[in-house]
mmCIF file of C-alpha atoms in Angstrom:
data_model
loop_
_atom_site.group_PDB
_atom_site.id
_atom_site.type_symbol
_atom_site.label_atom_id
_atom_site.label_comp_id
_atom_site.label_asym_id
_atom_site.label_seq_id
_atom_site.Cartn_x
_atom_site.Cartn_y
_atom_site.Cartn_z
ATOM 1 C CA MET L 902 15.482 24.838 -61.759
ATOM 2 C CA LYS L 903 15.149 22.157 -60.060
ATOM 3 C CA LYS L 904 14.608 19.165 -60.562
ATOM 4 C CA THR L 905 13.584 15.835 -59.053
ATOM 5 C CA LEU L 906 15.251 13.656 -57.331
ATOM 6 C CA THR L 907 13.447 9.448 -56.458
ATOM 7 C CA ILE L 908 15.997 8.831 -53.731
ATOM 8 C CA LEU L 909 16.021 6.631 -49.877
ATOM 9 C CA ILE L 910 19.090 6.640 -47.595
ATOM 10 C CA CYS L 911 19.493 6.523 -44.161
ATOM 11 C CA LEU L 912 19.179 8.610 -41.066
ATOM 12 C CA PHE L 913 21.894 7.660 -38.899
ATOM 13 C CA ILE L 914 24.457 9.212 -36.126
ATOM 14 C CA ALA L 915 28.042 7.967 -37.350
ATOM 15 C CA TYR L 916 31.076 8.295 -35.382
ATOM 16 C CA GLY L 917 34.015 9.081 -37.568
ATOM 17 C CA ALA L 918 33.035 5.663 -40.238
ATOM 18 C CA THR L 919 32.209 8.221 -42.942
ATOM 19 C CA ALA L 920 33.506 10.819 -44.168
ATOM 20 C CA GLN L 921 32.483 14.912 -42.270
ATOM 21 C CA GLU L 922 31.536 15.959 -45.593
ATOM 22 C CA LYS L 923 28.555 12.846 -46.258
ATOM 23 C CA LYS L 924 27.274 14.499 -42.649
ATOM 24 C CA ASN L 925 27.071 16.888 -43.591
ATOM 25 C CA ILE L 926 24.903 16.498 -46.477
ATOM 26 C CA LEU L 927 22.820 13.900 -45.306
ATOM 27 C CA GLN L 928 22.913 16.067 -41.510
ATOM 28 C CA ARG L 929 21.671 18.871 -44.172
ATOM 29 C CA LEU L 930 18.624 16.674 -45.354
ATOM 30 C CA LYS L 931 17.712 14.957 -42.717
ATOM 31 C CA GLU L 932 17.126 18.391 -40.963
ATOM 32 C CA LYS L 933 14.847 19.512 -44.248
ATOM 33 C CA TYR L 934 12.934 15.931 -45.149
ATOM 34 C CA THR L 935 13.075 13.488 -42.963
ATOM 35 C CA THR L 936 10.132 11.789 -41.163
ATOM 36 C CA VAL L 937 10.743 9.196 -38.567
ATOM 37 C CA VAL L 938 9.750 6.282 -38.548
ATOM 38 C CA TYR L 939 10.065 3.647 -35.972
ATOM 39 C CA ASP L 940 12.653 0.959 -36.174
ATOM 40 C CA THR L 941 12.376 1.408 -40.323
ATOM 41 C CA LEU L 942 15.995 2.447 -40.617
ATOM 42 C CA TYR L 943 15.279 4.095 -44.520
ATOM 43 C CA ILE L 944 12.921 6.822 -43.972
ATOM 44 C CA TYR L 945 11.677 8.716 -46.496
ATOM 45 C CA LEU L 946 12.696 11.996 -47.706
ATOM 46 C CA ASP L 947 9.369 13.710 -48.577
ATOM 47 C CA SER L 948 7.335 14.365 -45.378
ATOM 48 C CA GLN L 949 4.695 15.805 -47.690
ATOM 49 C CA ASN L 950 4.320 12.529 -49.443
ATOM 50 C CA PRO L 951 5.607 9.320 -48.236
ATOM 51 C CA ASP L 952 4.601 7.415 -50.474
ATOM 52 C CA SER L 953 6.840 8.943 -53.146
ATOM 53 C CA LEU L 954 10.082 8.957 -52.439
ATOM 54 C CA ALA L 955 10.799 11.922 -54.105
ATOM 55 C CA ILE L 956 12.229 15.293 -52.524
ATOM 56 C CA ASN L 957 12.769 18.862 -54.388
ATOM 57 C CA ILE L 958 17.187 20.085 -54.195
ATOM 58 C CA ASP L 959 18.631 22.590 -56.201
ATOM 59 C CA ASP L 960 21.355 22.126 -58.429
ATOM 60 C CA ASP L 961 24.190 22.997 -56.481
ATOM 61 C CA GLU L 962 22.105 20.293 -53.855
ATOM 62 C CA GLU L 963 22.396 17.941 -56.111
ATOM 63 C CA ASP L 964 26.071 18.882 -56.925
ATOM 64 C CA ASP L 965 26.377 18.277 -53.652
ATOM 65 C CA LEU L 966 25.755 14.664 -53.473
ATOM 66 C CA GLU L 967 26.782 13.129 -56.696
ATOM 67 C CA GLY L 968 29.018 10.402 -54.937
ATOM 68 C CA SER L 969 28.497 11.090 -51.883
ATOM 69 C CA ILE L 970 25.295 9.412 -50.808
ATOM 70 C CA PRO L 971 26.088 5.782 -49.103
ATOM 71 C CA VAL L 972 24.223 3.000 -49.736
ATOM 72 C CA PRO L 973 22.916 1.296 -46.582
ATOM 73 C CA PHE L 974 23.376 -2.859 -47.755
ATOM 74 C CA ASP L 975 22.674 -4.581 -44.032
ATOM 75 C CA THR L 976 22.633 -4.613 -40.668
ATOM 76 C CA LEU L 977 24.032 -6.227 -38.286
ATOM 77 C CA ASP L 978 22.568 -6.150 -34.296
ATOM 78 C CA THR L 979 24.201 -4.879 -31.141
ATOM 79 C CA ASP L 980 24.100 -5.861 -27.399
ATOM 80 C CA ASP L 981 21.632 -2.740 -27.541
ATOM 81 C CA LYS L 982 18.916 -3.294 -29.307
ATOM 82 C CA PHE L 983 17.464 0.025 -29.235
ATOM 83 C CA GLN L 984 21.160 0.430 -31.609
ATOM 84 C CA LYS L 985 21.672 -1.244 -34.846
ATOM 85 C CA ILE L 986 25.029 -1.241 -36.850
ATOM 86 C CA LEU L 987 25.057 -0.099 -40.872
ATOM 87 C CA LEU L 988 26.966 -1.332 -43.341
ATOM 88 C CA PHE L 989 27.579 0.574 -46.868
ATOM 89 C CA ASP L 990 28.277 0.337 -50.038
ATOM 90 C CA ASP L 991 31.709 1.998 -49.324
ATOM 91 C CA PHE L 992 32.881 -0.133 -47.023
ATOM 92 C CA THR L 993 32.218 1.839 -43.850
ATOM 93 C CA TRP L 994 29.368 1.898 -41.175
ATOM 94 C CA ALA L 995 27.485 4.078 -38.720
ATOM 95 C CA TYR L 996 25.437 3.331 -35.109
ATOM 96 C CA PHE L 997 21.925 3.780 -36.081
ATOM 97 C CA ASP L 998 19.952 4.965 -32.723
ATOM 98 C CA ILE L 999 17.018 3.952 -32.075
ATOM 99 C CA THR L 1000 14.547 5.840 -29.611
ATOM 100 C CA LYS L 1001 14.782 3.346 -26.463
ATOM 101 C CA PRO L 1002 11.372 5.286 -24.622
ATOM 102 C CA ILE L 1003 11.452 6.953 -21.342
ATOM 103 C CA LEU L 1004 10.050 5.082 -18.789
ATOM 104 C CA PRO L 1005 9.074 5.957 -14.704
ATOM 105 C CA ASP L 1006 11.655 3.638 -12.711
ATOM 106 C CA THR L 1007 8.679 2.869 -9.799
ATOM 107 C CA LEU L 1008 7.118 1.411 -13.129
ATOM 108 C CA ASP L 1009 7.741 -2.042 -12.007
ATOM 109 C CA THR L 1010 7.345 -1.818 -8.674
ATOM 110 C CA ASP L 1011 3.336 -1.299 -7.650
ATOM 111 C CA HIS L 1012 1.375 -4.900 -7.957
ATOM 112 C CA TRP L 1013 4.637 -5.726 -10.487
ATOM 113 C CA ASP L 1014 4.492 -9.583 -10.480
ATOM 114 C CA THR L 1015 6.719 -11.240 -13.233
ATOM 115 C CA GLU L 1016 4.732 -15.298 -12.747
ATOM 116 C CA GLN L 1017 1.091 -14.700 -12.876
ATOM 117 C CA VAL L 1018 -1.521 -13.288 -15.273
ATOM 118 C CA HIS L 1019 -2.882 -11.818 -13.318
ATOM 119 C CA SER L 1020 -1.659 -8.573 -10.683
ATOM 120 C CA TYR L 1021 -4.111 -6.155 -8.302
ATOM 121 C CA LEU L 1022 -5.800 -9.398 -7.481
ATOM 122 C CA ASP L 1023 -6.359 -7.719 -3.762
ATOM 123 C CA ILE L 1024 -8.002 -3.894 -5.754
ATOM 124 C CA GLU L 1025 -11.439 -4.228 -4.931
ATOM 125 C CA LEU L 1026 -13.772 -2.376 -7.761
ATOM 126 C CA LYS L 1027 -15.471 0.029 -5.022
ATOM 127 C CA ASP L 1028 -11.618 0.294 -4.189
ATOM 128 C CA MET L 1029 -11.403 2.288 -8.081
ATOM 129 C CA PRO L 1030 -11.617 6.003 -9.449
ATOM 130 C CA ASN L 1031 -14.736 7.162 -10.667
ATOM 131 C CA GLU L 1032 -13.039 8.681 -13.151
ATOM 132 C CA VAL L 1033 -9.643 9.188 -14.656
ATOM 133 C CA ASP L 1034 -7.310 10.858 -17.426
ATOM 134 C CA LEU L 1035 -4.814 8.588 -19.235
ATOM 135 C CA VAL L 1036 -2.254 10.581 -21.357
ATOM 136 C CA LEU L 1037 -2.512 8.348 -24.558
ATOM 137 C CA ILE L 1038 -0.152 9.209 -26.559
ATOM 138 C CA ASP L 1039 2.486 12.534 -26.538
ATOM 139 C CA SER L 1040 5.728 13.850 -27.917
ATOM 140 C CA VAL L 1041 8.041 11.759 -27.270
ATOM 141 C CA HIS L 1042 5.097 8.587 -26.931
ATOM 142 C CA GLY L 1043 3.772 6.573 -29.476
ATOM 143 C CA TYR L 1044 1.208 3.459 -29.922
ATOM 144 C CA SER L 1045 0.231 0.680 -32.434
ATOM 145 C CA ILE L 1046 -2.901 -1.743 -33.044
ATOM 146 C CA PRO L 1047 -1.006 -4.426 -32.057
ATOM 147 C CA HIS L 1048 -2.058 -6.181 -35.710
ATOM 148 C CA PRO L 1049 -4.174 -4.497 -38.342
ATOM 149 C CA GLY L 1050 -6.626 -7.664 -38.096
ATOM 150 C CA VAL L 1051 -10.825 -7.149 -38.142
ATOM 151 C CA VAL L 1052 -12.642 -7.588 -34.727
ATOM 152 C CA THR L 1053 -13.886 -11.181 -34.841
ATOM 153 C CA SER L 1054 -15.280 -11.119 -31.465
ATOM 154 C CA GLN L 1055 -15.907 -8.327 -28.938
ATOM 155 C CA TYR L 1056 -15.908 -7.110 -24.941
ATOM 156 C CA LYS L 1057 -19.254 -8.110 -24.004
ATOM 157 C CA PHE L 1058 -21.034 -11.753 -22.696
ATOM 158 C CA ARG L 1059 -19.873 -14.936 -25.359
ATOM 159 C CA GLY L 1060 -22.491 -17.324 -24.760
ATOM 160 C CA ARG L 1061 -22.805 -17.409 -20.715
ATOM 161 C CA ARG L 1062 -18.741 -16.092 -20.503
ATOM 162 C CA PRO L 1063 -17.275 -12.569 -19.935
ATOM 163 C CA HIS L 1064 -14.836 -11.548 -23.229
ATOM 164 C CA LYS L 1065 -12.945 -9.709 -21.718
ATOM 165 C CA GLY L 1066 -10.808 -8.269 -24.753
ATOM 166 C CA VAL L 1067 -11.387 -7.753 -28.258
ATOM 167 C CA ASP L 1068 -10.012 -10.521 -31.430
ATOM 168 C CA LEU L 1069 -8.084 -9.429 -34.325
ATOM 169 C CA ASP L 1070 -8.083 -12.321 -37.151
ATOM 170 C CA LEU L 1071 -4.955 -12.764 -38.162
ATOM 171 C CA ASP L 1072 -3.201 -15.934 -39.328
ATOM 172 C CA ILE L 1073 -0.451 -18.501 -37.216
ATOM 173 C CA GLY L 1074 2.980 -15.175 -37.741
ATOM 174 C CA ASP L 1075 1.636 -12.315 -38.488
ATOM 175 C CA PRO L 1076 3.497 -10.421 -36.992
ATOM 176 C CA VAL L 1077 2.021 -8.572 -33.492
ATOM 177 C CA ARG L 1078 3.086 -5.523 -32.006
ATOM 178 C CA SER L 1079 3.479 -3.133 -28.415
ATOM 179 C CA ALA L 1080 0.451 -0.696 -28.213
ATOM 180 C CA PHE L 1081 2.753 1.431 -26.694
ATOM 181 C CA ASP L 1082 5.759 1.883 -25.097
ATOM 182 C CA GLY L 1083 6.311 0.007 -21.446
ATOM 183 C CA VAL L 1084 8.142 -2.831 -19.644
ATOM 184 C CA VAL L 1085 7.256 -6.522 -19.879
ATOM 185 C CA ARG L 1086 5.624 -7.411 -16.862
ATOM 186 C CA VAL L 1087 3.888 -10.769 -17.714
ATOM 187 C CA ALA L 1088 6.010 -13.365 -20.695
ATOM 188 C CA MET L 1089 4.266 -17.043 -19.310
ATOM 189 C CA PRO L 1090 3.534 -20.426 -22.128
ATOM 190 C CA THR L 1091 0.599 -21.749 -22.549
ATOM 191 C CA ARG L 1092 1.178 -24.592 -19.455
ATOM 192 C CA TYR L 1093 1.024 -21.903 -16.729
ATOM 193 C CA THR L 1094 -1.718 -20.028 -18.240
ATOM 194 C CA GLY L 1095 -4.393 -21.871 -19.168
ATOM 195 C CA GLY L 1096 -6.783 -19.873 -22.014
ATOM 196 C CA TYR L 1097 -4.723 -17.185 -23.281
ATOM 197 C CA GLY L 1098 -1.899 -19.707 -25.208
ATOM 198 C CA ASN L 1099 1.645 -17.897 -25.295
ATOM 199 C CA VAL L 1100 0.617 -14.126 -23.241
ATOM 200 C CA LEU L 1101 2.412 -10.631 -22.593
ATOM 201 C CA VAL L 1102 1.651 -8.371 -20.573
ATOM 202 C CA ILE L 1103 2.348 -4.894 -20.449
ATOM 203 C CA ARG L 1104 2.942 -2.354 -18.468
ATOM 204 C CA HIS L 1105 2.121 1.877 -19.821
ATOM 205 C CA ALA L 1106 3.892 4.870 -18.149
ATOM 206 C CA ASN L 1107 -0.148 5.729 -18.186
ATOM 207 C CA GLY L 1108 -0.818 2.680 -16.210
ATOM 208 C CA LEU L 1109 -2.253 0.771 -18.106
ATOM 209 C CA GLU L 1110 -1.418 -2.780 -19.092
ATOM 210 C CA THR L 1111 -2.241 -4.747 -22.293
ATOM 211 C CA TYR L 1112 -2.484 -8.202 -22.925
ATOM 212 C CA TYR L 1113 -1.408 -10.309 -26.315
ATOM 213 C CA GLY L 1114 -2.625 -13.864 -26.324
ATOM 214 C CA HIS L 1115 -2.640 -17.135 -28.062
ATOM 215 C CA LEU L 1116 0.734 -15.925 -29.642
ATOM 216 C CA SER L 1117 2.988 -18.977 -31.551
ATOM 217 C CA LYS L 1118 5.827 -17.443 -30.099
ATOM 218 C CA TYR L 1119 6.939 -14.213 -27.433
ATOM 219 C CA ILE L 1120 10.080 -13.185 -28.103
ATOM 220 C CA VAL L 1121 10.751 -10.679 -25.510
ATOM 221 C CA ASN L 1122 10.847 -11.634 -21.529
ATOM 222 C CA SER L 1123 9.486 -9.882 -18.983
ATOM 223 C CA GLY L 1124 11.585 -7.323 -18.037
ATOM 224 C CA ASP L 1125 12.353 -6.268 -21.906
ATOM 225 C CA ILE L 1126 11.288 -2.364 -22.772
ATOM 226 C CA VAL L 1127 9.950 -1.898 -26.032
ATOM 227 C CA LYS L 1128 8.267 0.469 -28.393
ATOM 228 C CA ALA L 1129 5.095 1.064 -29.412
ATOM 229 C CA GLY L 1130 4.825 -0.652 -32.700
ATOM 230 C CA GLU L 1131 8.541 -3.172 -31.843
ATOM 231 C CA VAL L 1132 7.374 -6.557 -32.488
ATOM 232 C CA ILE L 1133 6.831 -8.474 -29.504
ATOM 233 C CA GLY L 1134 5.672 -11.676 -30.876
ATOM 234 C CA TYR L 1135 3.536 -13.310 -33.236
ATOM 235 C CA GLY L 1136 0.489 -14.975 -34.129
ATOM 236 C CA GLY L 1137 -0.905 -18.443 -33.286
ATOM 237 C CA SER L 1138 -3.590 -20.582 -31.623
ATOM 238 C CA THR L 1139 -2.288 -21.992 -28.179
ATOM 239 C CA GLY L 1140 -4.454 -22.432 -25.098
ATOM 240 C CA HIS L 1141 -8.725 -21.897 -25.580
ATOM 241 C CA SER L 1142 -8.516 -21.044 -29.558
ATOM 242 C CA THR L 1143 -11.044 -22.378 -32.224
ATOM 243 C CA GLY L 1144 -8.839 -20.742 -34.608
ATOM 244 C CA PRO L 1145 -5.606 -18.844 -35.195
ATOM 245 C CA HIS L 1146 -6.797 -14.533 -34.180
ATOM 246 C CA LEU L 1147 -4.860 -12.212 -31.239
ATOM 247 C CA HIS L 1148 -6.651 -11.768 -28.453
ATOM 248 C CA PHE L 1149 -6.165 -8.643 -27.012
ATOM 249 C CA GLU L 1150 -7.370 -6.665 -23.482
ATOM 250 C CA THR L 1151 -7.130 -3.285 -21.961
ATOM 251 C CA ARG L 1152 -6.755 -3.400 -18.472
ATOM 252 C CA TYR L 1153 -6.592 -0.181 -15.415
ATOM 253 C CA MET L 1154 -5.492 -1.450 -12.647
ATOM 254 C CA GLY L 1155 -5.595 -5.394 -12.898
ATOM 255 C CA LYS L 1156 -10.045 -4.394 -14.202
ATOM 256 C CA PRO L 1157 -10.118 -5.000 -17.490
ATOM 257 C CA PHE L 1158 -12.732 -1.981 -20.222
ATOM 258 C CA ASP L 1159 -13.554 -2.569 -23.919
ATOM 259 C CA PRO L 1160 -10.557 -1.886 -25.932
ATOM 260 C CA GLU L 1161 -12.228 -0.611 -28.113
ATOM 261 C CA ARG L 1162 -12.905 2.276 -26.356
ATOM 262 C CA ILE L 1163 -8.799 3.684 -26.895
ATOM 263 C CA PHE L 1164 -8.293 1.765 -30.388
ATOM 264 C CA ASP L 1165 -10.457 2.427 -33.327
ATOM 265 C CA PHE L 1166 -9.298 -0.939 -34.798
ATOM 266 C CA GLU L 1167 -11.534 -0.649 -38.350
ATOM 267 C CA HIS L 1168 -9.871 2.272 -39.212
ATOM 268 C CA GLY L 1169 -6.354 1.368 -37.540
ATOM 269 C CA LYS L 1170 -6.101 4.478 -35.280
ATOM 270 C CA LEU L 1171 -5.859 5.806 -31.857
ATOM 271 C CA ARG L 1172 -9.397 7.999 -30.491
ATOM 272 C CA ASP L 1173 -8.007 10.351 -29.014
ATOM 273 C CA THR L 1174 -4.318 11.817 -27.497
ATOM 274 C CA ILE L 1175 -6.296 11.709 -23.600
ATOM 275 C CA PHE L 1176 -8.602 8.724 -22.753
ATOM 276 C CA THR L 1177 -10.631 9.258 -19.797
ATOM 277 C CA LEU L 1178 -11.700 6.362 -17.883
ATOM 278 C CA LYS L 1179 -14.157 5.951 -15.745
ATOM 279 C CA LYS L 1180 -15.442 4.015 -13.153
ATOM 280 C CA HIS L 1181 -18.804 2.274 -14.422
ATOM 281 C CA TYR L 1182 -16.631 1.645 -17.962
ATOM 282 C CA PHE L 1183 -15.610 -1.994 -16.036
ATOM 283 C CA ASN L 1184 -18.446 -3.570 -16.529
ATOM 284 C CA ILE L 1185 -18.231 -6.895 -19.363
ATOM 285 C CA ASN L 1186 -21.775 -4.833 -20.631
ATOM 286 C CA SER L 1187 -20.387 -1.452 -20.609
ATOM 287 C CA HIS L 1188 -19.268 -0.721 -24.148
ATOM 288 C CA TYR L 1189 -17.546 1.679 -27.203
ATOM 289 C CA GLY L 1190 -20.373 3.984 -28.535
ATOM 290 C CA GLN L 1191 -22.639 3.643 -25.350
ATOM 291 C CA THR L 1192 -23.798 6.831 -23.516
ATOM 292 C CA ASP L 1193 -22.239 7.845 -19.420
ATOM 293 C CA GLN L 1194 -25.547 6.693 -18.431
ATOM 294 C CA GLN L 1195 -26.281 4.242 -21.085
ATOM 295 C CA SER L 1196 -23.362 1.674 -20.207
ATOM 296 C CA ILE L 1197 -24.290 3.220 -16.170
ATOM 297 C CA ASP L 1198 -27.039 1.583 -16.344
ATOM 298 C CA ALA L 1199 -25.645 -1.770 -18.252
ATOM 299 C CA GLY L 1200 -23.656 -2.434 -15.613
ATOM 300 C CA LYS L 1201 -27.312 -2.741 -12.768
ATOM 301 C CA GLU L 1202 -28.717 -5.225 -15.467
ATOM 302 C CA LYS L 1203 -28.516 -8.709 -13.402
ATOM 303 C CA PRO L 1204 -26.216 -11.091 -14.771
ATOM 304 C CA LYS L 1205 -27.059 -13.457 -16.526
ATOM 305 C CA PRO L 1206 -28.167 -16.934 -14.819
ATOM 306 C CA ALA L 1207 -25.766 -19.869 -14.349
ATOM 307 C CA LYS L 1208 -27.707 -22.753 -16.354
ATOM 308 C CA PRO L 1209 -28.833 -24.966 -14.201
ATOM 309 C CA LYS L 1210 -27.238 -29.109 -13.258
ATOM 310 C CA GLN L 1211 -28.045 -32.167 -14.902
ATOM 311 C CA SER L 1212 -29.663 -34.539 -11.821
ATOM 312 C CA ALA L 1213 -27.271 -37.179 -13.409
ATOM 313 C CA VAL L 1214 -29.222 -40.315 -15.004
ATOM 314 C CA TYR L 1215 -29.452 -44.185 -14.496
ATOM 315 C CA HIS L 1216 -30.927 -47.705 -16.851
ATOM 316 C CA LYS L 1217 -30.859 -50.985 -14.979
ATOM 317 C CA VAL L 1218 -29.208 -52.968 -17.808
ATOM 318 C CA LYS L 1219 -32.224 -55.248 -18.708
ATOM 319 C CA SER L 1220 -31.774 -59.238 -20.695
ATOM 320 C CA GLY L 1221 -30.964 -58.266 -24.055
ATOM 321 C CA ASP L 1222 -29.340 -54.760 -23.881
ATOM 322 C CA ASN L 1223 -25.790 -53.722 -24.680
ATOM 323 C CA LEU L 1224 -24.347 -50.713 -25.543
ATOM 324 C CA SER L 1225 -25.152 -49.135 -28.386
ATOM 325 C CA LYS L 1226 -29.538 -49.959 -27.134
ATOM 326 C CA ILE L 1227 -29.072 -47.677 -24.458
ATOM 327 C CA ALA L 1228 -27.165 -45.238 -25.701
ATOM 328 C CA LYS L 1229 -30.198 -45.005 -28.501
ATOM 329 C CA LYS L 1230 -32.624 -44.946 -25.971
ATOM 330 C CA TYR L 1231 -30.898 -41.668 -23.522
ATOM 331 C CA GLY L 1232 -30.084 -39.212 -26.309
ATOM 332 C CA THR L 1233 -26.055 -39.987 -25.910
ATOM 333 C CA THR L 1234 -22.788 -42.294 -27.317
ATOM 334 C CA VAL L 1235 -21.795 -45.038 -25.098
ATOM 335 C CA LYS L 1236 -18.398 -42.709 -25.576
ATOM 336 C CA ALA L 1237 -19.939 -40.931 -23.205
ATOM 337 C CA ILE L 1238 -21.628 -43.591 -20.983
ATOM 338 C CA CYS L 1239 -18.789 -45.771 -20.989
ATOM 339 C CA LYS L 1240 -16.627 -42.028 -19.274
ATOM 340 C CA LEU L 1241 -19.316 -41.659 -17.200
ATOM 341 C CA ASN L 1242 -19.143 -45.204 -15.995
ATOM 342 C CA LYS L 1243 -15.217 -45.786 -16.084
ATOM 343 C CA ILE L 1244 -15.907 -48.600 -18.777
ATOM 344 C CA LYS L 1245 -13.929 -49.047 -21.749
ATOM 345 C CA GLU L 1246 -16.680 -50.060 -24.824
ATOM 346 C CA THR L 1247 -16.372 -53.707 -24.214
ATOM 347 C CA LYS L 1248 -17.398 -54.232 -21.204
ATOM 348 C CA VAL L 1249 -20.004 -56.785 -20.530
ATOM 349 C CA LEU L 1250 -22.252 -55.986 -18.923
ATOM 350 C CA GLN L 1251 -25.129 -57.725 -16.640
ATOM 351 C CA ILE L 1252 -28.306 -57.478 -16.527
ATOM 352 C CA GLY L 1253 -29.487 -56.093 -13.122
ATOM 353 C CA GLN L 1254 -26.442 -53.773 -13.729
ATOM 354 C CA ARG L 1255 -26.924 -49.306 -12.873
ATOM 355 C CA LEU L 1256 -25.265 -46.834 -15.604
ATOM 356 C CA ARG L 1257 -24.722 -43.905 -15.341
ATOM 357 C CA VAL L 1258 -26.249 -42.489 -18.839
ATOM 358 C CA LYS L 1259 -26.230 -38.926 -17.943
#
């Protein structure tokens, strides 16, 4: 007769700290029941229904388990972020190894620049391949949605300026995660990045780079290896931002394309394991949901004309004029007039004086 035992157990490799009997039992459970979730020390044993935390154990197995499974109660960091130390309630300890991503040695050689946000500045659109197949995930490389927030602004023109990524809603302090395994190329504070605020740029094995902007803080540095799903920083509103959100970009050889071609942010998943990136995607008018022909046609659209520069308007001071009266006449403000003319609001005007009002 089988009994249901609700249990939460850690997946680990013990090095002499626990009894051999405990190691054997845990190994049997690991092989039979566990599924690995990155950076989670406690693993749900029922791989079919992890939310239940339930497993079925035969009577003889239950007898073996009774009083033999140590309960982890704390973790300690080591010099290697991919290895933790687990402390158990029976006064033993064990190492817990988080699989370190396997990445090409050449990842940080081609156009590797840690001093500026954008790399590949010498690559022109005409030099880009017509299309390239990018393997996004495989048996050893996973993925993660950077943050499970609603898309509040898409890849498109926003007013007259191109918005070269998507904005994901979040609160200040919310965790932001690496989308894929990779190496941090840029970890830069807002004073050097302009509109991006505190920003991270991560380069991935398939050639993609992902950008994470407006962070309140980042907790990784240039050259760090990161794993998909690893917390790399926290949400904020630094740089050119009107409120807390994550600005997320996907680029290939420095050229941005719509991140929604890769991620289904609404459902929190990847659209496919392999992504065919086409040259005509590198256009601000080309976005997910279009056919190839629509995307190509969108790329032929002429850029929106720049707003014509307004000619300067001047006013000659007459008897009875003051700054408030002049501002009202021209539909502006006293502060704006003072700024244009580099004068104080207490300035005494002279008859005949020429003031710029617009």
